[in-house]
Amino acid sequence: MGSQLRALTEVIEPLIVMEGAGVRLKRSIATARLDYLDPFLLFDHFGSDDPADYLPGFPMHPHRGIETVTYMLAGEVDHRDTLGNAGTVGPGDVQWMTSGHGIMHEEMPRPRDGMMGGFQLWVNLPARLKMTVPRYQDVPAATIPEVVRDGGERLRVVAGEVDGVRGPVKEIYADPSYFDVTVPAGGSLRQPITLGHAAFAYVFEGEGLFETGPGGPGRAVGSPRLAVLGDGDELVVRAGEQPVRFLLVSGKPLGEPIARYGPFVMNTREEIEQALRDLRDGSFVY
Ligand code: MN
């Protein structure tokens, strides 16, 4: 069995955008440059030394038809919804939220030890699950396994499998892998990725050299950048004199039409209009 390296097809510099009540974030998916990387609808990196950049937070807002995945590096996000769920996502924790037919929630970032930072990814749901029952998978840091290889590469496994170790997030339609990867200085990572799945690496510390083929020079990707990976079954990333840290995310494309309007992502314009009607007449959350 030969392997097919996943080459970089695009390297995206995040855009600075304002969201919620005035949160400054770095956005790499859901931009003019990369509107949709099926099944991934949006990817935001938030965090700042200046609380004014995030304290306004995300007051009550709806979602329908998608999943939102929050992964915190530092600080915390307090969340609560109109179904009565409430909690805090702290450093190293993950919340995988399936909005299904509808949730209405708020997400308020708070510093811890003066720091706040993390990521939010939106994963699309297929037509038959867009109106499913809302669900949360709250994943405390301590339940996320970390695989350490002989060469010192470390992979925190949020979803998917690394060397036979499975992550705690289960039963997600897109069959996603979500890893937080650190390659030590001078080290290299060789990682299988399911053929046919969409995949990206988001470099947020240091710089990695992504191999593109035998004898090729590879391509350096620094932070913060989102590298879109072409198809293949394996990724090879080397670190230079400094370690590199990145999220490695992949999932099964849906291949369905999308209609999006802010926090609603459906298949048709009519379904978006229905969501807006449900919101107006109070039948959105039930
Ligand atoms: Mn939200």
Short mmCIF file of C-alpha atoms and ligand atoms in Angstrom, two decimals:
data_model
loop_
_atom_site.label_atom_id
_atom_site.label_comp_id
_atom_site.label_asym_id
_atom_site.label_seq_id
_atom_site.Cartn_x
_atom_site.Cartn_y
_atom_site.Cartn_z
CA MET A 1 0.00 0.00 0.00
CA GLY A 2 1.49 3.28 -1.07
CA SER A 3 0.57 6.40 0.73
CA GLN A 4 -0.73 9.53 -0.87
CA LEU A 5 0.55 12.68 0.78
CA ARG A 6 -1.92 15.44 1.42
CA ALA A 7 -0.46 18.55 -0.15
CA LEU A 8 -1.46 22.07 0.83
CA THR A 9 -4.00 23.54 -1.54
CA GLU A 10 -4.32 26.93 0.17
CA VAL A 11 -2.76 28.79 3.07
CA ILE A 12 -5.14 31.30 4.57
CA GLU A 13 -4.28 34.30 6.67
CA PRO A 14 -7.15 34.82 9.10
CA LEU A 15 -9.27 37.94 8.79
CA ILE A 16 -9.89 40.10 11.83
CA VAL A 17 -13.65 40.32 12.32
CA MET A 18 -16.01 41.61 15.00
CA GLU A 19 -18.74 39.25 16.19
CA GLY A 20 -21.31 39.01 18.96
CA ALA A 21 -21.52 42.19 21.01
CA GLY A 22 -18.06 43.27 19.84
CA VAL A 23 -15.60 40.38 20.10
CA ARG A 24 -12.48 40.65 17.97
CA LEU A 25 -11.59 37.34 16.35
CA LYS A 26 -9.43 35.80 13.68
CA ARG A 27 -11.64 34.05 11.11
CA SER A 28 -10.33 31.60 8.52
CA ILE A 29 -13.47 29.77 7.31
CA ALA A 30 -16.66 31.69 6.45
CA THR A 31 -14.72 34.39 4.65
CA ALA A 32 -14.66 35.59 1.06
CA ARG A 33 -11.47 33.58 0.57
CA LEU A 34 -12.88 30.34 2.00
CA ASP A 35 -16.63 30.35 2.41
CA TYR A 36 -17.10 26.65 3.14
CA LEU A 37 -14.81 23.66 3.47
CA ASP A 38 -17.56 21.04 3.42
CA PRO A 39 -18.51 19.99 6.15
CA PHE A 40 -16.80 22.90 7.98
CA LEU A 41 -18.79 26.13 7.88
CA LEU A 42 -16.76 28.47 10.04
CA PHE A 43 -13.51 28.56 11.98
CA ASP A 44 -12.69 31.29 14.49
CA HIS A 45 -9.65 31.78 16.72
CA PHE A 46 -10.24 34.13 19.62
CA GLY A 47 -7.98 35.43 22.31
CA SER A 48 -6.27 38.59 23.31
CA ASP A 49 -4.30 40.26 26.08
CA ASP A 50 -6.88 43.02 26.05
CA PRO A 51 -10.17 42.11 27.77
CA ALA A 52 -11.94 44.82 25.76
CA ASP A 53 -11.47 42.52 22.74
CA TYR A 54 -13.64 39.75 24.18
CA LEU A 55 -15.54 40.77 27.35
CA PRO A 56 -18.62 41.99 25.39
CA GLY A 57 -19.10 38.30 24.54
CA PHE A 58 -21.90 36.65 22.63
CA PRO A 59 -25.25 37.52 24.28
CA MET A 60 -28.35 35.38 23.58
CA HIS A 61 -28.40 34.19 19.97
CA PRO A 62 -29.98 31.27 18.11
CA HIS A 63 -28.50 28.39 16.10
CA ARG A 64 -30.21 25.89 13.82
CA GLY A 65 -28.93 23.17 11.52
CA ILE A 66 -25.30 23.02 12.69
CA GLU A 67 -22.87 21.92 15.39
CA THR A 68 -20.54 24.32 17.17
CA VAL A 69 -17.30 23.08 18.70
CA THR A 70 -15.61 25.25 21.31
CA TYR A 71 -12.06 24.39 22.42
CA MET A 72 -10.42 26.54 25.04
CA LEU A 73 -6.68 27.02 25.43
CA ALA A 74 -6.81 29.60 28.21
CA GLY A 75 -9.49 31.40 30.13
CA GLU A 76 -13.07 30.22 30.04
CA VAL A 77 -16.44 30.66 28.40
CA ASP A 78 -19.58 30.71 30.56
CA HIS A 79 -22.57 29.48 28.62
CA ARG A 80 -26.25 29.04 29.26
CA ASP A 81 -29.23 28.37 27.06
CA THR A 82 -32.98 28.73 27.16
CA LEU A 83 -33.40 24.95 27.56
CA GLY A 84 -31.88 25.30 31.05
CA ASN A 85 -28.36 24.11 30.30
CA ALA A 86 -25.49 26.10 31.79
CA GLY A 87 -21.81 25.57 32.44
CA THR A 88 -18.26 26.71 31.92
CA VAL A 89 -15.79 25.61 29.27
CA GLY A 90 -12.33 26.01 30.84
CA PRO A 91 -8.73 25.62 29.67
CA GLY A 92 -8.30 22.37 27.69
CA ASP A 93 -12.05 21.65 27.74
CA VAL A 94 -14.24 21.10 24.70
CA GLN A 95 -17.93 21.65 24.17
CA TRP A 96 -19.43 19.93 21.13
CA MET A 97 -22.92 21.40 20.73
CA THR A 98 -25.44 20.01 18.25
CA SER A 99 -28.00 22.77 17.73
CA GLY A 100 -30.38 20.60 15.72
CA HIS A 101 -33.76 22.34 15.34
CA GLY A 102 -32.80 25.13 17.63
CA ILE A 103 -31.05 26.43 20.66
CA MET A 104 -30.83 29.94 21.99
CA HIS A 105 -27.74 30.52 24.07
CA GLU A 106 -25.16 33.00 25.29
CA GLU A 107 -21.39 32.49 25.36
CA MET A 108 -19.38 34.86 27.56
CA PRO A 109 -15.56 34.68 27.52
CA ARG A 110 -13.73 35.36 30.80
CA PRO A 111 -10.02 35.56 31.49
CA ARG A 112 -8.30 33.19 33.89
CA ASP A 113 -4.89 34.31 35.19
CA GLY A 114 -5.23 37.24 32.82
CA MET A 115 -5.48 35.04 29.73
CA MET A 116 -8.21 33.99 27.32
CA GLY A 117 -7.97 32.09 24.06
CA GLY A 118 -9.57 29.32 22.08
CA PHE A 119 -11.34 28.22 18.94
CA GLN A 120 -14.82 27.75 17.59
CA LEU A 121 -15.55 25.49 14.65
CA TRP A 122 -18.95 25.04 12.99
CA VAL A 123 -19.69 21.63 11.51
CA ASN A 124 -22.59 21.20 9.14
CA LEU A 125 -25.40 18.71 9.70
CA PRO A 126 -26.89 16.68 6.84
CA ALA A 127 -30.46 17.47 5.74
CA ARG A 128 -31.93 14.56 7.69
CA LEU A 129 -30.39 15.75 10.99
CA LYS A 130 -30.82 19.51 10.73
CA MET A 131 -33.99 19.38 12.84
CA THR A 132 -32.72 16.78 15.32
CA VAL A 133 -32.97 17.22 19.09
CA PRO A 134 -30.33 19.64 20.47
CA ARG A 135 -27.48 17.94 22.32
CA TYR A 136 -24.31 18.86 24.20
CA GLN A 137 -21.17 16.83 24.64
CA ASP A 138 -19.26 18.57 27.44
CA VAL A 139 -15.73 17.22 27.45
CA PRO A 140 -13.54 18.12 30.46
CA ALA A 141 -9.81 18.44 29.75
CA ALA A 142 -8.99 15.44 31.96
CA THR A 143 -11.02 13.10 29.71
CA ILE A 144 -9.18 14.06 26.52
CA PRO A 145 -6.39 11.53 25.96
CA GLU A 146 -2.95 12.64 24.82
CA VAL A 147 -0.85 10.31 22.69
CA VAL A 148 2.92 10.87 22.97
CA ARG A 149 5.03 9.20 20.31
CA ASP A 150 8.67 8.13 20.47
CA GLY A 151 9.79 11.26 18.64
CA GLY A 152 8.06 13.47 21.21
CA GLU A 153 5.08 14.37 19.01
CA ARG A 154 2.01 14.95 21.16
CA LEU A 155 -1.58 14.63 19.97
CA ARG A 156 -4.56 15.49 22.17
CA VAL A 157 -7.43 13.47 20.74
CA VAL A 158 -10.74 15.32 21.03
CA ALA A 159 -12.49 13.29 18.31
CA GLY A 160 -11.34 10.47 16.06
CA GLU A 161 -8.50 8.06 16.69
CA VAL A 162 -4.71 8.23 17.02
CA ASP A 163 -2.66 5.03 17.32
CA GLY A 164 -5.70 3.12 18.59
CA VAL A 165 -6.64 5.80 21.15
CA ARG A 166 -10.12 7.23 20.62
CA GLY A 167 -11.25 10.70 21.59
CA PRO A 168 -14.29 11.22 23.83
CA VAL A 169 -16.54 12.99 21.30
CA LYS A 170 -18.82 10.38 19.75
CA GLU A 171 -21.64 9.86 17.28
CA ILE A 172 -21.06 12.91 15.12
CA TYR A 173 -22.37 12.54 11.59
CA ALA A 174 -19.29 14.00 9.89
CA ASP A 175 -17.12 11.31 11.54
CA PRO A 176 -14.65 14.04 12.47
CA SER A 177 -11.11 13.92 13.71
CA TYR A 178 -10.07 16.84 15.92
CA PHE A 179 -6.51 16.77 17.24
CA ASP A 180 -4.37 19.36 19.04
CA VAL A 181 -0.88 18.51 17.79
CA THR A 182 2.54 19.59 19.04
CA VAL A 183 5.69 18.60 17.13
CA PRO A 184 8.87 19.28 19.11
CA ALA A 185 11.81 21.21 17.69
CA GLY A 186 13.53 19.09 15.05
CA GLY A 187 10.73 16.52 15.14
CA SER A 188 8.29 15.35 12.52
CA LEU A 189 4.75 14.06 12.47
CA ARG A 190 3.42 11.43 10.10
CA GLN A 191 -0.32 11.12 10.52
CA PRO A 192 -2.94 9.10 8.63
CA ILE A 193 -6.05 11.04 7.59
CA THR A 194 -9.08 9.30 6.10
CA LEU A 195 -9.00 9.44 2.30
CA GLY A 196 -11.84 11.53 0.93
CA HIS A 197 -12.36 13.58 4.09
CA ALA A 198 -11.96 17.34 4.00
CA ALA A 199 -9.05 18.41 6.21
CA PHE A 200 -7.25 21.47 7.48
CA ALA A 201 -4.41 22.32 9.84
CA TYR A 202 -4.58 25.54 11.84
CA VAL A 203 -1.09 26.56 12.95
CA PHE A 204 -1.26 28.70 16.10
CA GLU A 205 2.23 28.42 17.61
CA GLY A 206 5.56 28.28 15.78
CA GLU A 207 6.00 27.20 12.20
CA GLY A 208 5.67 23.83 10.45
CA LEU A 209 7.09 22.54 7.22
CA PHE A 210 4.33 20.66 5.40
CA GLU A 211 5.74 18.06 3.04
CA THR A 212 4.31 18.04 -0.43
CA GLY A 213 5.98 15.01 -2.02
CA PRO A 214 9.19 13.05 -2.40
CA GLY A 215 12.19 15.31 -2.74
CA GLY A 216 10.05 18.43 -2.66
CA PRO A 217 11.05 21.32 -0.45
CA GLY A 218 7.82 21.32 1.52
CA ARG A 219 6.01 24.47 2.41
CA ALA A 220 6.48 26.51 5.57
CA VAL A 221 3.34 27.59 7.38
CA GLY A 222 3.65 29.97 10.32
CA SER A 223 1.09 31.09 12.86
CA PRO A 224 -1.64 32.03 12.68
CA ARG A 225 -2.52 30.41 9.37
CA LEU A 226 -5.06 27.85 8.20
CA ALA A 227 -3.65 25.32 5.73
CA VAL A 228 -6.25 23.58 3.58
CA LEU A 229 -5.12 20.03 2.78
CA GLY A 230 -5.74 18.34 -0.54
CA ASP A 231 -6.97 14.75 -0.62
CA GLY A 232 -4.73 11.86 0.37
CA ASP A 233 -4.32 9.48 3.26
CA GLU A 234 -1.34 10.90 5.10
CA LEU A 235 0.08 14.20 6.34
CA VAL A 236 3.75 14.87 7.11
CA VAL A 237 4.74 17.98 9.07
CA ARG A 238 8.23 18.80 10.32
CA ALA A 239 9.27 21.33 12.94
CA GLY A 240 12.43 23.41 12.60
CA GLU A 241 14.35 24.94 15.48
CA GLN A 242 11.12 25.72 17.32
CA PRO A 243 8.19 23.44 18.12
CA VAL A 244 5.04 23.82 16.07
CA ARG A 245 1.52 23.47 17.42
CA PHE A 246 -1.60 23.16 15.29
CA LEU A 247 -5.13 21.82 15.23
CA LEU A 248 -5.60 19.03 12.72
CA VAL A 249 -9.25 18.65 11.79
CA SER A 250 -10.94 16.44 9.21
CA GLY A 251 -14.44 15.23 8.40
CA LYS A 252 -16.70 13.69 5.81
CA PRO A 253 -18.08 16.15 3.25
CA LEU A 254 -21.87 16.24 2.96
CA GLY A 255 -22.14 17.27 -0.68
CA GLU A 256 -25.47 19.02 -0.07
CA PRO A 257 -26.62 22.51 -1.03
CA ILE A 258 -26.37 25.05 1.78
CA ALA A 259 -28.36 28.16 2.55
CA ARG A 260 -26.87 30.23 5.34
CA TYR A 261 -28.03 33.23 7.23
CA GLY A 262 -25.89 34.13 10.24
CA PRO A 263 -26.32 31.39 12.86
CA PHE A 264 -28.74 29.33 10.73
CA VAL A 265 -27.43 26.92 8.11
CA MET A 266 -30.03 24.94 6.20
CA ASN A 267 -30.35 23.43 2.72
CA THR A 268 -32.80 25.88 1.18
CA ARG A 269 -33.82 29.53 1.35
CA GLU A 270 -37.32 28.44 2.42
CA GLU A 271 -35.90 26.66 5.47
CA ILE A 272 -34.05 29.83 6.47
CA GLU A 273 -37.27 31.81 6.17
CA GLN A 274 -39.02 29.18 8.30
CA ALA A 275 -36.31 29.56 10.98
CA LEU A 276 -36.84 33.33 11.03
CA ARG A 277 -40.62 32.84 11.29
CA ASP A 278 -40.17 30.33 14.14
CA LEU A 279 -37.95 32.86 15.92
CA ARG A 280 -40.52 35.63 15.51
CA ASP A 281 -43.53 33.64 16.65
CA GLY A 282 -41.75 32.04 19.61
CA SER A 283 -41.74 28.44 18.35
CA PHE A 284 -37.99 28.27 17.73
CA VAL A 285 -37.02 26.65 21.03
CA TYR A 286 -39.13 23.74 22.26
MN MN B 1 -23.28 30.32 19.58
#
